[in-house]
Amino acid sequence: MGEWIRFGFAAFLILCGLLAAGIAAFGLFKFRFALNRMHAAAMCDTLAILLVLSGLIVLSGFNFDSLKLFLIILLLWCASPVASHLLANLEVTVSPKLKDNCEILTDDGKEEEKV
Amino acid sequence: MSKIRKNYDTSFRTRFRRYILGETELPEVDYMPMYKKQIAEEKAEDERATEHYLMPPEVDPMEDAKRYAELSGMRWFRRLYGVMALLLCVAISGLLIYNVAFMPEFGSADTAMTNEVTERYIEKGQEETGVVNTVTGVILQYRGFDTFGETHVLFLATIAVMILLKRRKDEEPVRMDGENPGGDRILRTMAHFMVPLIFLFGLYILVNGHLSPGGGFSGGAVLGAGLILYSASFGFTATARFFNERIYDIVKVGSLMLYSLLIIYYLFTGANGIDSIVPLGKAGAIISSGLILPINILVGFEVACTMYAFFALFRKGGL
């Protein structure tokens, strides 16, 4: 019985992860503006991978393999948001059509006046 | 009538006949009018082109191009292109899938891949080379010559990039933001934690190459990635504190030369049937398997230097 509960929980986590990855892939191709697409891709990088890998950890139990999987989660959660941040920074710096697609706030949180 | 006569006179047949008959002096023909006419035509065309160029465009060039594309059947071409591409894809993938049916079953004994060479590697590999990871034994010892050449290819590639991209010392940097990348606080904070771990992991792969999957090439790639991350987040001045051009030269050339010496020793003993004086040690220990451990480390340094050199040369044109 316990085995079945564990299997069900793991399957639930993995299916959720697959759903998140599917939605992210859909958004990646559906959106037109680079920052929106980047948001979708970053969701896939973090949430979907977290769910799938924790499902695998539950499935594998407490051993050396699950420790390695945990390290993979840690590495990806450290690395991929930073990468997304840098890419978004670049996009904000160089994009000529930025103001058509999003509001730009000043440091106080107020909307910058449109030129 | 005279025109026809003239054409007749200048024709190849007539000239040939006269040559045969001994009339070496060819009839005088005025070739110039033809050229003059051509030159005049060209001149007129040039003038027309210049006029067109000087005139302000009446229509939007993009619109013009679009209309031209419509008129010349661009839409049909696109459609045909799509259909043909689809057909080609289906045909090629069908061919490949059809061929899969003729592949031998995975793991079956009577394939071309399972021959005496593979058996020898698996049965005698650990005994002869002292490695637990047979792949390392194969690439560094049985096929050491091949790996030796690959390492030289890496060296030559770096030299080629250097020839193309290296900046002279008195030249201005090409980029607007100078030589130093980085400066992003989030990246720097994260690199602070990640870089030591990456270096540690790279070294682990290097020195464990004969025991577990990994070895010189993969460990060197990890080390190089760590170096690139460090210099991308903290700048080249910070990197130059422990890895500048002098150290780079020493590490790169030194490791290649040492590797060459070791491989010459291998080849010499192997070709003459002499036993290597380096003990193989106990299989599974870190210090074991003779020269494979130092060779792994040297190859790793070579690969790491190559990766970092590519990054630095493309980023700022120097090391």
CSV table of C-alpha atoms in Angstrom, one decimal:
chain,number,residue,atom,x,y,z
A,1,MET,CA,0.0,0.0,0.0
A,2,GLY,CA,2.8,2.4,1.0
A,3,GLU,CA,4.5,1.7,-2.3
A,4,TRP,CA,1.4,2.6,-4.2
A,5,ILE,CA,1.0,5.8,-2.4
A,6,ARG,CA,4.5,6.7,-3.1
A,7,PHE,CA,4.1,5.8,-6.8
A,8,GLY,CA,0.9,7.8,-7.0
A,9,PHE,CA,2.5,10.9,-5.5
A,10,ALA,CA,5.6,10.6,-7.8
A,11,ALA,CA,3.4,10.2,-10.8
A,12,PHE,CA,1.3,13.2,-9.8
A,13,LEU,CA,4.5,15.4,-9.4
A,14,ILE,CA,5.9,14.2,-12.8
A,15,LEU,CA,2.6,14.8,-14.6
A,16,CYS,CA,2.3,18.3,-13.1
A,17,GLY,CA,5.9,18.9,-14.3
A,18,LEU,CA,5.0,17.7,-17.8
A,19,LEU,CA,1.9,19.9,-17.8
A,20,ALA,CA,4.0,22.9,-16.7
A,21,ALA,CA,6.6,22.2,-19.4
A,22,GLY,CA,3.8,21.8,-22.0
A,23,ILE,CA,2.2,25.1,-21.1
A,24,ALA,CA,5.7,26.8,-21.1
A,25,ALA,CA,6.4,25.4,-24.6
A,26,PHE,CA,3.0,26.6,-25.8
A,27,GLY,CA,3.7,30.1,-24.4
A,28,LEU,CA,7.2,30.1,-25.9
A,29,PHE,CA,5.7,29.8,-29.4
A,30,LYS,CA,2.5,31.8,-28.7
A,31,PHE,CA,3.9,35.0,-27.4
A,32,ARG,CA,5.3,37.6,-29.7
A,33,PHE,CA,7.4,39.8,-27.5
A,34,ALA,CA,10.8,38.5,-26.4
A,35,LEU,CA,10.4,39.2,-22.6
A,36,ASN,CA,7.1,37.3,-22.5
A,37,ARG,CA,8.6,34.4,-24.3
A,38,MET,CA,11.6,34.5,-21.9
A,39,HIS,CA,9.2,34.3,-19.0
A,40,ALA,CA,7.6,31.1,-20.4
A,41,ALA,CA,11.1,29.6,-21.0
A,42,ALA,CA,12.2,30.4,-17.5
A,43,MET,CA,9.1,28.8,-16.1
A,44,CYS,CA,10.0,25.6,-18.0
A,45,ASP,CA,13.6,25.9,-16.7
A,46,THR,CA,12.6,26.1,-13.0
A,47,LEU,CA,9.1,25.0,-12.2
A,48,ALA,CA,8.8,22.1,-14.6
A,49,ILE,CA,12.2,20.7,-13.9
A,50,LEU,CA,11.7,21.1,-10.1
A,51,LEU,CA,8.4,19.1,-10.3
A,52,VAL,CA,9.7,16.3,-12.6
A,53,LEU,CA,13.0,15.8,-10.7
A,54,SER,CA,11.3,15.8,-7.3
A,55,GLY,CA,8.9,13.2,-8.7
A,56,LEU,CA,11.9,11.1,-9.7
A,57,ILE,CA,13.4,11.7,-6.2
A,58,VAL,CA,10.2,10.4,-4.6
A,59,LEU,CA,10.2,7.4,-6.9
A,60,SER,CA,13.9,6.6,-6.2
A,61,GLY,CA,13.7,6.9,-2.5
A,62,PHE,CA,16.4,8.1,-0.2
A,63,ASN,CA,19.8,7.1,-1.7
A,64,PHE,CA,22.8,8.4,-3.6
A,65,ASP,CA,20.8,8.9,-6.9
A,66,SER,CA,18.3,11.1,-5.3
A,67,LEU,CA,21.1,13.2,-3.8
A,68,LYS,CA,22.5,13.7,-7.3
A,69,LEU,CA,19.0,14.7,-8.6
A,70,PHE,CA,18.7,17.1,-5.7
A,71,LEU,CA,22.1,18.6,-6.7
A,72,ILE,CA,20.9,19.0,-10.3
A,73,ILE,CA,17.8,20.9,-9.0
A,74,LEU,CA,20.0,23.1,-6.9
A,75,LEU,CA,22.4,23.8,-9.9
A,76,LEU,CA,19.5,24.6,-12.3
A,77,TRP,CA,17.7,26.8,-9.8
A,78,CYS,CA,21.0,28.7,-9.3
A,79,ALA,CA,22.0,29.0,-12.9
A,80,SER,CA,19.0,29.3,-15.1
A,81,PRO,CA,17.2,32.3,-13.4
A,82,VAL,CA,20.5,34.2,-13.5
A,83,ALA,CA,20.9,33.4,-17.2
A,84,SER,CA,17.3,34.5,-17.8
A,85,HIS,CA,18.0,37.7,-15.9
A,86,LEU,CA,21.0,38.5,-18.1
A,87,LEU,CA,19.2,37.8,-21.3
A,88,ALA,CA,16.3,40.0,-20.2
A,89,ASN,CA,18.8,42.7,-19.3
A,90,LEU,CA,20.3,42.5,-22.8
A,91,GLU,CA,16.8,42.6,-24.3
A,92,VAL,CA,15.9,45.7,-22.3
A,93,THR,CA,19.1,47.4,-23.3
A,94,VAL,CA,19.0,46.8,-27.0
A,95,SER,CA,15.4,46.4,-27.9
A,96,PRO,CA,14.1,49.3,-30.0
A,97,LYS,CA,10.4,48.4,-29.6
A,98,LEU,CA,10.5,48.1,-25.8
A,99,LYS,CA,8.0,50.9,-25.2
A,100,ASP,CA,5.4,49.5,-27.5
A,101,ASN,CA,5.3,46.3,-25.6
A,102,CYS,CA,5.6,47.2,-21.9
A,103,GLU,CA,5.3,50.0,-19.4
A,104,ILE,CA,8.6,51.2,-18.1
A,105,LEU,CA,8.6,52.2,-14.4
A,106,THR,CA,11.1,54.5,-12.8
A,107,ASP,CA,12.9,53.6,-9.6
A,108,ASP,CA,10.0,55.0,-7.5
A,109,GLY,CA,7.6,52.6,-9.1
A,110,LYS,CA,5.8,55.4,-11.1
A,111,GLU,CA,5.2,55.0,-14.7
A,112,GLU,CA,7.7,56.8,-16.9
A,113,GLU,CA,6.2,59.4,-19.2
A,114,LYS,CA,5.8,58.3,-22.7
A,115,VAL,CA,8.0,60.1,-25.2
B,1,MET,CA,23.5,43.6,-101.1
B,2,SER,CA,26.8,45.0,-100.2
B,3,LYS,CA,26.1,44.2,-96.5
B,4,ILE,CA,25.7,40.6,-97.3
B,5,ARG,CA,28.8,40.7,-99.4
B,6,LYS,CA,30.7,42.2,-96.4
B,7,ASN,CA,29.4,39.5,-94.1
B,8,TYR,CA,30.6,37.0,-96.5
B,9,ASP,CA,34.0,38.5,-96.6
B,10,THR,CA,34.4,38.5,-92.9
B,11,SER,CA,33.1,35.0,-92.3
B,12,PHE,CA,35.3,32.3,-91.0
B,13,ARG,CA,34.9,30.2,-94.1
B,14,THR,CA,36.2,32.8,-96.4
B,15,ARG,CA,39.1,33.7,-94.3
B,16,PHE,CA,40.0,30.1,-93.9
B,17,ARG,CA,39.7,29.5,-97.7
B,18,ARG,CA,41.9,32.5,-98.4
B,19,TYR,CA,44.4,31.2,-95.9
B,20,ILE,CA,44.5,27.8,-97.6
B,21,LEU,CA,44.8,29.5,-101.0
B,22,GLY,CA,47.8,31.5,-99.9
B,23,GLU,CA,46.1,34.9,-99.7
B,24,THR,CA,47.7,35.7,-96.3
B,25,GLU,CA,46.6,39.3,-96.4
B,26,LEU,CA,43.2,39.4,-94.9
B,27,PRO,CA,40.7,41.8,-96.3
B,28,GLU,CA,40.4,45.0,-94.4
B,29,VAL,CA,37.3,45.1,-92.5
B,30,ASP,CA,36.1,48.0,-90.3
B,31,TYR,CA,35.4,46.4,-87.0
B,32,MET,CA,35.1,49.7,-85.2
B,33,PRO,CA,31.5,50.7,-85.9
B,34,MET,CA,30.2,47.6,-84.1
B,35,TYR,CA,32.2,48.5,-81.0
B,36,LYS,CA,31.3,52.1,-81.2
B,37,LYS,CA,27.6,51.2,-81.2
B,38,GLN,CA,28.1,48.9,-78.3
B,39,ILE,CA,29.9,51.6,-76.3
B,40,ALA,CA,27.3,54.1,-77.0
B,41,GLU,CA,24.6,51.8,-75.9
B,42,GLU,CA,26.4,51.1,-72.7
B,43,LYS,CA,26.9,54.7,-72.0
B,44,ALA,CA,23.2,55.4,-72.5
B,45,GLU,CA,22.3,52.7,-70.2
B,46,ASP,CA,24.7,54.0,-67.5
B,47,GLU,CA,23.1,57.4,-67.9
B,48,ARG,CA,19.7,56.0,-67.4
B,49,ALA,CA,20.8,54.1,-64.4
B,50,THR,CA,22.3,57.2,-62.8
B,51,GLU,CA,19.1,59.2,-63.5
B,52,HIS,CA,17.1,56.5,-61.8
B,53,TYR,CA,19.5,56.6,-58.9
B,54,LEU,CA,19.4,60.3,-58.5
B,55,MET,CA,15.6,60.5,-58.8
B,56,PRO,CA,13.8,60.5,-55.5
B,57,PRO,CA,11.9,57.2,-55.1
B,58,GLU,CA,8.2,57.7,-55.7
B,59,VAL,CA,7.1,54.5,-54.0
B,60,ASP,CA,8.2,52.8,-50.9
B,61,PRO,CA,10.9,50.4,-52.0
B,62,MET,CA,9.6,47.7,-49.7
B,63,GLU,CA,6.1,48.0,-51.3
B,64,ASP,CA,7.7,47.9,-54.6
B,65,ALA,CA,9.6,44.8,-53.8
B,66,LYS,CA,6.5,43.1,-52.5
B,67,ARG,CA,4.5,44.0,-55.6
B,68,TYR,CA,7.3,42.7,-57.7
B,69,ALA,CA,7.4,39.5,-55.8
B,70,GLU,CA,3.6,39.1,-56.2
B,71,LEU,CA,3.9,39.7,-59.9
B,72,SER,CA,6.8,37.3,-60.4
B,73,GLY,CA,5.0,34.4,-58.8
B,74,MET,CA,6.6,34.6,-55.4
B,75,ARG,CA,3.4,33.3,-53.7
B,76,TRP,CA,3.3,30.2,-55.9
B,77,PHE,CA,7.0,29.7,-55.4
B,78,ARG,CA,6.5,29.8,-51.6
B,79,ARG,CA,3.7,27.3,-51.8
B,80,LEU,CA,5.6,25.0,-54.1
B,81,TYR,CA,8.7,25.3,-51.8
B,82,GLY,CA,6.7,24.3,-48.8
B,83,VAL,CA,5.2,21.3,-50.5
B,84,MET,CA,8.5,20.2,-51.9
B,85,ALA,CA,10.2,20.6,-48.5
B,86,LEU,CA,7.5,18.5,-46.9
B,87,LEU,CA,7.8,15.8,-49.6
B,88,LEU,CA,11.6,15.8,-49.2
B,89,CYS,CA,11.3,15.5,-45.4
B,90,VAL,CA,8.8,12.7,-45.6
B,91,ALA,CA,10.9,10.9,-48.2
B,92,ILE,CA,14.2,11.1,-46.3
B,93,SER,CA,12.7,10.2,-42.9
B,94,GLY,CA,10.8,7.3,-44.6
B,95,LEU,CA,14.0,6.1,-46.1
B,96,LEU,CA,15.8,6.3,-42.7
B,97,ILE,CA,12.9,4.5,-40.9
B,98,TYR,CA,12.9,1.9,-43.6
B,99,ASN,CA,16.5,1.3,-43.0
B,100,VAL,CA,16.1,0.8,-39.3
B,101,ALA,CA,14.3,-2.4,-40.0
B,102,PHE,CA,17.6,-3.9,-41.3
B,103,MET,CA,19.6,-2.9,-38.3
B,104,PRO,CA,20.7,-5.8,-36.1
B,105,GLU,CA,18.9,-6.2,-32.8
B,106,PHE,CA,20.4,-4.2,-30.0
B,107,GLY,CA,22.9,-6.3,-28.0
B,108,SER,CA,22.8,-9.3,-30.3
B,109,ALA,CA,26.1,-11.2,-30.6
B,110,ASP,CA,26.6,-11.6,-34.3
B,111,THR,CA,27.0,-8.0,-35.4
B,112,ALA,CA,30.0,-6.3,-37.0
B,113,MET,CA,30.7,-4.4,-33.8
B,114,THR,CA,31.2,-7.4,-31.6
B,115,ASN,CA,34.5,-8.7,-32.8
B,116,GLU,CA,37.8,-9.7,-31.2
B,117,VAL,CA,38.8,-6.0,-30.7
B,118,THR,CA,35.9,-5.3,-28.4
B,119,GLU,CA,36.3,-8.6,-26.6
B,120,ARG,CA,40.0,-7.8,-26.0
B,121,TYR,CA,39.1,-4.4,-24.6
B,122,ILE,CA,36.5,-5.8,-22.2
B,123,GLU,CA,38.4,-8.9,-21.1
B,124,LYS,CA,42.0,-7.7,-20.9
B,125,GLY,CA,41.5,-4.0,-20.6
B,126,GLN,CA,41.6,-3.7,-16.8
B,127,GLU,CA,44.5,-6.1,-16.6
B,128,GLU,CA,46.6,-4.4,-19.3
B,129,THR,CA,46.0,-0.8,-18.6
B,130,GLY,CA,44.9,-0.9,-14.9
B,131,VAL,CA,41.8,1.3,-15.4
B,132,VAL,CA,38.3,0.5,-14.2
B,133,ASN,CA,36.7,2.8,-16.8
B,134,THR,CA,37.5,0.9,-20.0
B,135,VAL,CA,36.7,3.9,-22.2
B,136,THR,CA,39.6,5.9,-20.7
B,137,GLY,CA,41.8,2.9,-21.2
B,138,VAL,CA,40.8,2.7,-24.9
B,139,ILE,CA,41.1,6.3,-25.7
B,140,LEU,CA,44.4,7.0,-23.8
B,141,GLN,CA,46.2,3.8,-24.3
B,142,TYR,CA,44.9,1.4,-27.0
B,143,ARG,CA,44.1,4.4,-29.2
B,144,GLY,CA,46.5,6.8,-27.6
B,145,PHE,CA,47.8,8.1,-31.0
B,146,ASP,CA,44.3,9.3,-31.9
B,147,THR,CA,43.8,11.2,-28.7
B,148,PHE,CA,47.3,12.7,-29.1
B,149,GLY,CA,46.4,14.0,-32.5
B,150,GLU,CA,43.1,15.4,-31.1
B,151,THR,CA,45.0,17.4,-28.5
B,152,HIS,CA,47.2,18.8,-31.1
B,153,VAL,CA,44.2,19.8,-33.1
B,154,LEU,CA,43.0,21.8,-30.1
B,155,PHE,CA,46.3,23.5,-29.9
B,156,LEU,CA,46.3,24.4,-33.6
B,157,ALA,CA,42.8,25.7,-33.4
B,158,THR,CA,43.8,28.1,-30.6
B,159,ILE,CA,46.8,29.3,-32.6
B,160,ALA,CA,44.6,29.9,-35.7
B,161,VAL,CA,42.1,31.9,-33.6
B,162,MET,CA,45.1,33.8,-32.1
B,163,ILE,CA,46.5,34.7,-35.5
B,164,LEU,CA,43.1,36.0,-36.6
B,165,LEU,CA,41.9,37.8,-33.5
B,166,LYS,CA,44.8,38.7,-31.2
B,167,ARG,CA,45.0,42.4,-30.7
B,168,ARG,CA,48.4,44.2,-30.7
B,169,LYS,CA,49.3,45.8,-27.5
B,170,ASP,CA,49.1,49.4,-28.8
B,171,GLU,CA,45.7,48.8,-30.5
B,172,GLU,CA,42.5,50.3,-28.9
B,173,PRO,CA,40.0,47.8,-27.6
B,174,VAL,CA,37.2,47.1,-30.1
B,175,ARG,CA,34.3,47.2,-27.8
B,176,MET,CA,32.6,50.3,-26.4
B,177,ASP,CA,32.5,49.0,-22.9
B,178,GLY,CA,36.2,48.3,-22.8
B,179,GLU,CA,37.8,45.0,-21.9
B,180,ASN,CA,35.9,44.1,-18.8
B,181,PRO,CA,32.7,42.2,-18.9
B,182,GLY,CA,30.5,41.6,-15.8
B,183,GLY,CA,29.4,44.1,-13.2
B,184,ASP,CA,25.9,42.6,-12.8
B,185,ARG,CA,25.3,42.1,-9.1
B,186,ILE,CA,23.1,39.1,-9.4
B,187,LEU,CA,25.5,37.3,-11.6
B,188,ARG,CA,28.4,38.2,-9.4
B,189,THR,CA,26.6,36.9,-6.3
B,190,MET,CA,25.8,33.6,-7.9
B,191,ALA,CA,29.2,33.2,-9.4
B,192,HIS,CA,30.7,33.6,-6.0
B,193,PHE,CA,29.0,30.4,-4.9
B,194,MET,CA,29.2,28.5,-8.2
B,195,VAL,CA,32.8,29.0,-9.4
B,196,PRO,CA,34.5,27.1,-6.6
B,197,LEU,CA,32.1,24.2,-6.9
B,198,ILE,CA,32.6,24.1,-10.7
B,199,PHE,CA,36.4,24.1,-10.3
B,200,LEU,CA,36.1,21.3,-7.7
B,201,PHE,CA,33.9,19.3,-9.9
B,202,GLY,CA,36.1,19.7,-12.9
B,203,LEU,CA,39.2,18.5,-10.9
B,204,TYR,CA,37.2,15.6,-9.6
B,205,ILE,CA,36.3,14.5,-13.1
B,206,LEU,CA,39.9,14.9,-14.2
B,207,VAL,CA,41.6,12.9,-11.5
B,208,ASN,CA,38.8,10.3,-11.4
B,209,GLY,CA,38.9,9.7,-15.2
B,210,HIS,CA,40.3,6.2,-14.9
B,211,LEU,CA,37.8,5.2,-12.3
B,212,SER,CA,34.4,6.6,-13.4
B,213,PRO,CA,33.0,8.2,-16.5
B,214,GLY,CA,34.8,11.3,-17.4
B,215,GLY,CA,38.4,12.0,-18.1
B,216,GLY,CA,40.5,14.7,-19.6
B,217,PHE,CA,38.2,16.1,-22.2
B,218,SER,CA,35.0,16.4,-20.0
B,219,GLY,CA,36.9,17.5,-17.0
B,220,GLY,CA,38.8,20.1,-19.0
B,221,ALA,CA,35.5,21.4,-20.4
B,222,VAL,CA,34.1,21.9,-16.9
B,223,LEU,CA,37.3,23.7,-15.8
B,224,GLY,CA,37.2,25.9,-18.8
B,225,ALA,CA,33.5,26.7,-18.2
B,226,GLY,CA,34.4,27.7,-14.6
B,227,LEU,CA,37.2,30.0,-15.9
B,228,ILE,CA,34.8,31.6,-18.4
B,229,LEU,CA,32.1,32.1,-15.7
B,230,TYR,CA,34.7,33.7,-13.4
B,231,SER,CA,35.9,36.1,-16.0
B,232,ALA,CA,32.4,36.9,-17.3
B,233,SER,CA,31.2,37.8,-13.9
B,234,PHE,CA,34.3,39.4,-12.3
B,235,GLY,CA,36.1,40.8,-15.3
B,236,PHE,CA,39.4,40.0,-16.9
B,237,THR,CA,41.5,42.0,-14.5
B,238,ALA,CA,40.3,39.7,-11.7
B,239,THR,CA,41.0,36.7,-13.8
B,240,ALA,CA,44.5,37.9,-14.6
B,241,ARG,CA,45.4,37.7,-11.0
B,242,PHE,CA,45.6,34.0,-11.2
B,243,PHE,CA,45.4,33.3,-14.9
B,244,ASN,CA,47.2,35.7,-17.2
B,245,GLU,CA,48.9,35.3,-20.5
B,246,ARG,CA,52.2,34.1,-19.1
B,247,ILE,CA,50.6,31.4,-17.0
B,248,TYR,CA,48.4,30.5,-20.0
B,249,ASP,CA,51.4,30.0,-22.2
B,250,ILE,CA,53.2,27.9,-19.6
B,251,VAL,CA,50.2,25.7,-18.9
B,252,LYS,CA,49.2,25.2,-22.5
B,253,VAL,CA,52.6,24.6,-24.1
B,254,GLY,CA,54.0,22.8,-21.0
B,255,SER,CA,51.1,20.3,-20.8
B,256,LEU,CA,51.2,19.6,-24.5
B,257,MET,CA,54.9,18.9,-24.4
B,258,LEU,CA,54.7,16.8,-21.3
B,259,TYR,CA,51.9,14.8,-22.9
B,260,SER,CA,54.0,14.4,-26.0
B,261,LEU,CA,56.9,13.0,-23.9
B,262,LEU,CA,54.6,10.6,-22.2
B,263,ILE,CA,53.0,9.4,-25.4
B,264,ILE,CA,56.5,8.9,-27.0
B,265,TYR,CA,57.4,6.7,-24.1
B,266,TYR,CA,54.2,4.8,-24.5
B,267,LEU,CA,54.8,4.3,-28.3
B,268,PHE,CA,58.4,3.4,-27.8
B,269,THR,CA,57.8,0.7,-25.2
B,270,GLY,CA,54.7,-0.5,-27.0
B,271,ALA,CA,56.3,-0.8,-30.4
B,272,ASN,CA,59.4,-2.6,-29.1
B,273,GLY,CA,57.5,-4.9,-26.8
B,274,ILE,CA,59.2,-3.5,-23.6
B,275,ASP,CA,57.3,-3.5,-20.4
B,276,SER,CA,56.6,0.0,-19.0
B,277,ILE,CA,58.5,0.8,-15.9
B,278,VAL,CA,55.5,2.7,-14.4
B,279,PRO,CA,53.6,0.3,-12.1
B,280,LEU,CA,50.0,-0.1,-12.9
B,281,GLY,CA,49.0,-0.3,-9.2
B,282,LYS,CA,45.9,-1.7,-7.7
B,283,ALA,CA,42.8,-1.3,-10.0
B,284,GLY,CA,40.3,1.1,-8.4
B,285,ALA,CA,42.7,3.2,-6.4
B,286,ILE,CA,43.2,6.9,-7.3
B,287,ILE,CA,46.9,6.5,-7.8
B,288,SER,CA,46.9,3.6,-10.3
B,289,SER,CA,46.9,2.7,-13.9
B,290,GLY,CA,50.3,4.1,-14.7
B,291,LEU,CA,50.6,7.1,-16.9
B,292,ILE,CA,46.8,7.4,-17.6
B,293,LEU,CA,46.2,9.7,-14.6
B,294,PRO,CA,48.9,12.3,-15.5
B,295,ILE,CA,47.9,12.2,-19.2
B,296,ASN,CA,44.2,12.8,-18.2
B,297,ILE,CA,45.3,15.8,-16.1
B,298,LEU,CA,47.4,17.2,-18.9
B,299,VAL,CA,44.7,16.8,-21.5
B,300,GLY,CA,42.2,18.4,-19.1
B,301,PHE,CA,44.5,21.5,-18.8
B,302,GLU,CA,44.9,21.7,-22.5
B,303,VAL,CA,41.1,21.6,-23.1
B,304,ALA,CA,40.5,24.1,-20.3
B,305,CYS,CA,43.0,26.5,-21.8
B,306,THR,CA,41.5,26.1,-25.2
B,307,MET,CA,38.0,27.0,-24.1
B,308,TYR,CA,39.1,30.0,-22.0
B,309,ALA,CA,41.3,31.2,-24.9
B,310,PHE,CA,38.4,31.1,-27.3
B,311,PHE,CA,36.3,33.1,-24.9
B,312,ALA,CA,38.9,35.7,-24.1
B,313,LEU,CA,40.1,36.1,-27.7
B,314,PHE,CA,36.5,36.6,-29.0
B,315,ARG,CA,35.6,38.9,-26.1
B,316,LYS,CA,38.6,41.2,-26.0
B,317,GLY,CA,41.1,40.0,-28.5
B,318,GLY,CA,43.7,38.9,-26.0
B,319,LEU,CA,44.3,36.8,-23.0
